[in-house]
């Protein structure tokens, strides 16, 4: 009897990744966020006032908490506010998706573009659930990815120096780079966010990629 109960609890364990059966409702909420006032709290009543009246729509709150857009009590965080702005919204979503779905991004460069069968395998390995639940998780993930940019770095605090590119403070600050010898000096200000929970090597790789991009542009301008 004990073995049967153990087996049952293992198969009914809650999946690791968030999901909703109503992906269109999640999409609607995310589309509306930038055009609505920041609420003091996201509740079922607020969802109804935004036209999300189904019981499944309440899953939106849990997903936002998982993304750290809401704190445990439903109060909007800095990530929520950053997502409301066009300039920071996609990068903020991208950084949080890389955090929440880190096993996927460790297994694939762009998991949101992977084939359905590949995603099913990854979700089955790293999250679990019935076939229907896995499909809901994939739909939820793809819906969130519609609002994300993965080409911009996200939050961090490590100052790093690389060649002629000098990092001041990395995070909600500025990287200043000076490039040029015997020609007018060019100053480039980059406002970036580095993803959380990364190693020093990961941060160095990001900064090196930025530096290479800057230098390549300069060399291209000189015909090199």
mmCIF file of C-alpha atoms in Angstrom, residues 16-17 97-111 114 122 126 196-199 202:
data_model
loop_
_atom_site.group_PDB
_atom_site.id
_atom_site.type_symbol
_atom_site.label_atom_id
_atom_site.label_comp_id
_atom_site.label_asym_id
_atom_site.label_seq_id
_atom_site.Cartn_x
_atom_site.Cartn_y
_atom_site.Cartn_z
ATOM 1 C CA UNK A 16 8.226 22.959 -11.906
ATOM 2 C CA UNK A 17 7.339 25.422 -14.655
ATOM 3 C CA UNK A 97 12.471 33.764 -18.526
ATOM 4 C CA UNK A 98 16.137 32.799 -18.605
ATOM 5 C CA UNK A 99 16.035 32.579 -14.828
ATOM 6 C CA UNK A 100 12.779 30.635 -14.474
ATOM 7 C CA UNK A 101 13.457 28.366 -17.457
ATOM 8 C CA UNK A 102 17.229 28.146 -16.963
ATOM 9 C CA UNK A 103 17.390 24.372 -17.743
ATOM 10 C CA UNK A 104 15.900 25.064 -21.170
ATOM 11 C CA UNK A 105 18.394 27.809 -21.980
ATOM 12 C CA UNK A 106 21.231 25.602 -20.777
ATOM 13 C CA UNK A 107 20.122 22.889 -23.204
ATOM 14 C CA UNK A 108 19.333 25.146 -26.176
ATOM 15 C CA UNK A 109 20.485 28.539 -27.438
ATOM 16 C CA UNK A 110 16.930 29.568 -28.381
ATOM 17 C CA UNK A 111 14.467 27.074 -26.869
ATOM 18 C CA UNK A 114 12.794 24.705 -30.916
ATOM 19 C CA UNK A 122 12.867 19.182 -22.273
ATOM 20 C CA UNK A 126 12.921 19.341 -16.253
ATOM 21 C CA UNK A 196 20.946 37.033 -12.046
ATOM 22 C CA UNK A 197 22.504 33.827 -10.715
ATOM 23 C CA UNK A 198 25.267 33.670 -13.316
ATOM 24 C CA UNK A 199 28.939 32.868 -12.795
ATOM 25 C CA UNK A 202 29.191 34.174 -17.770
#
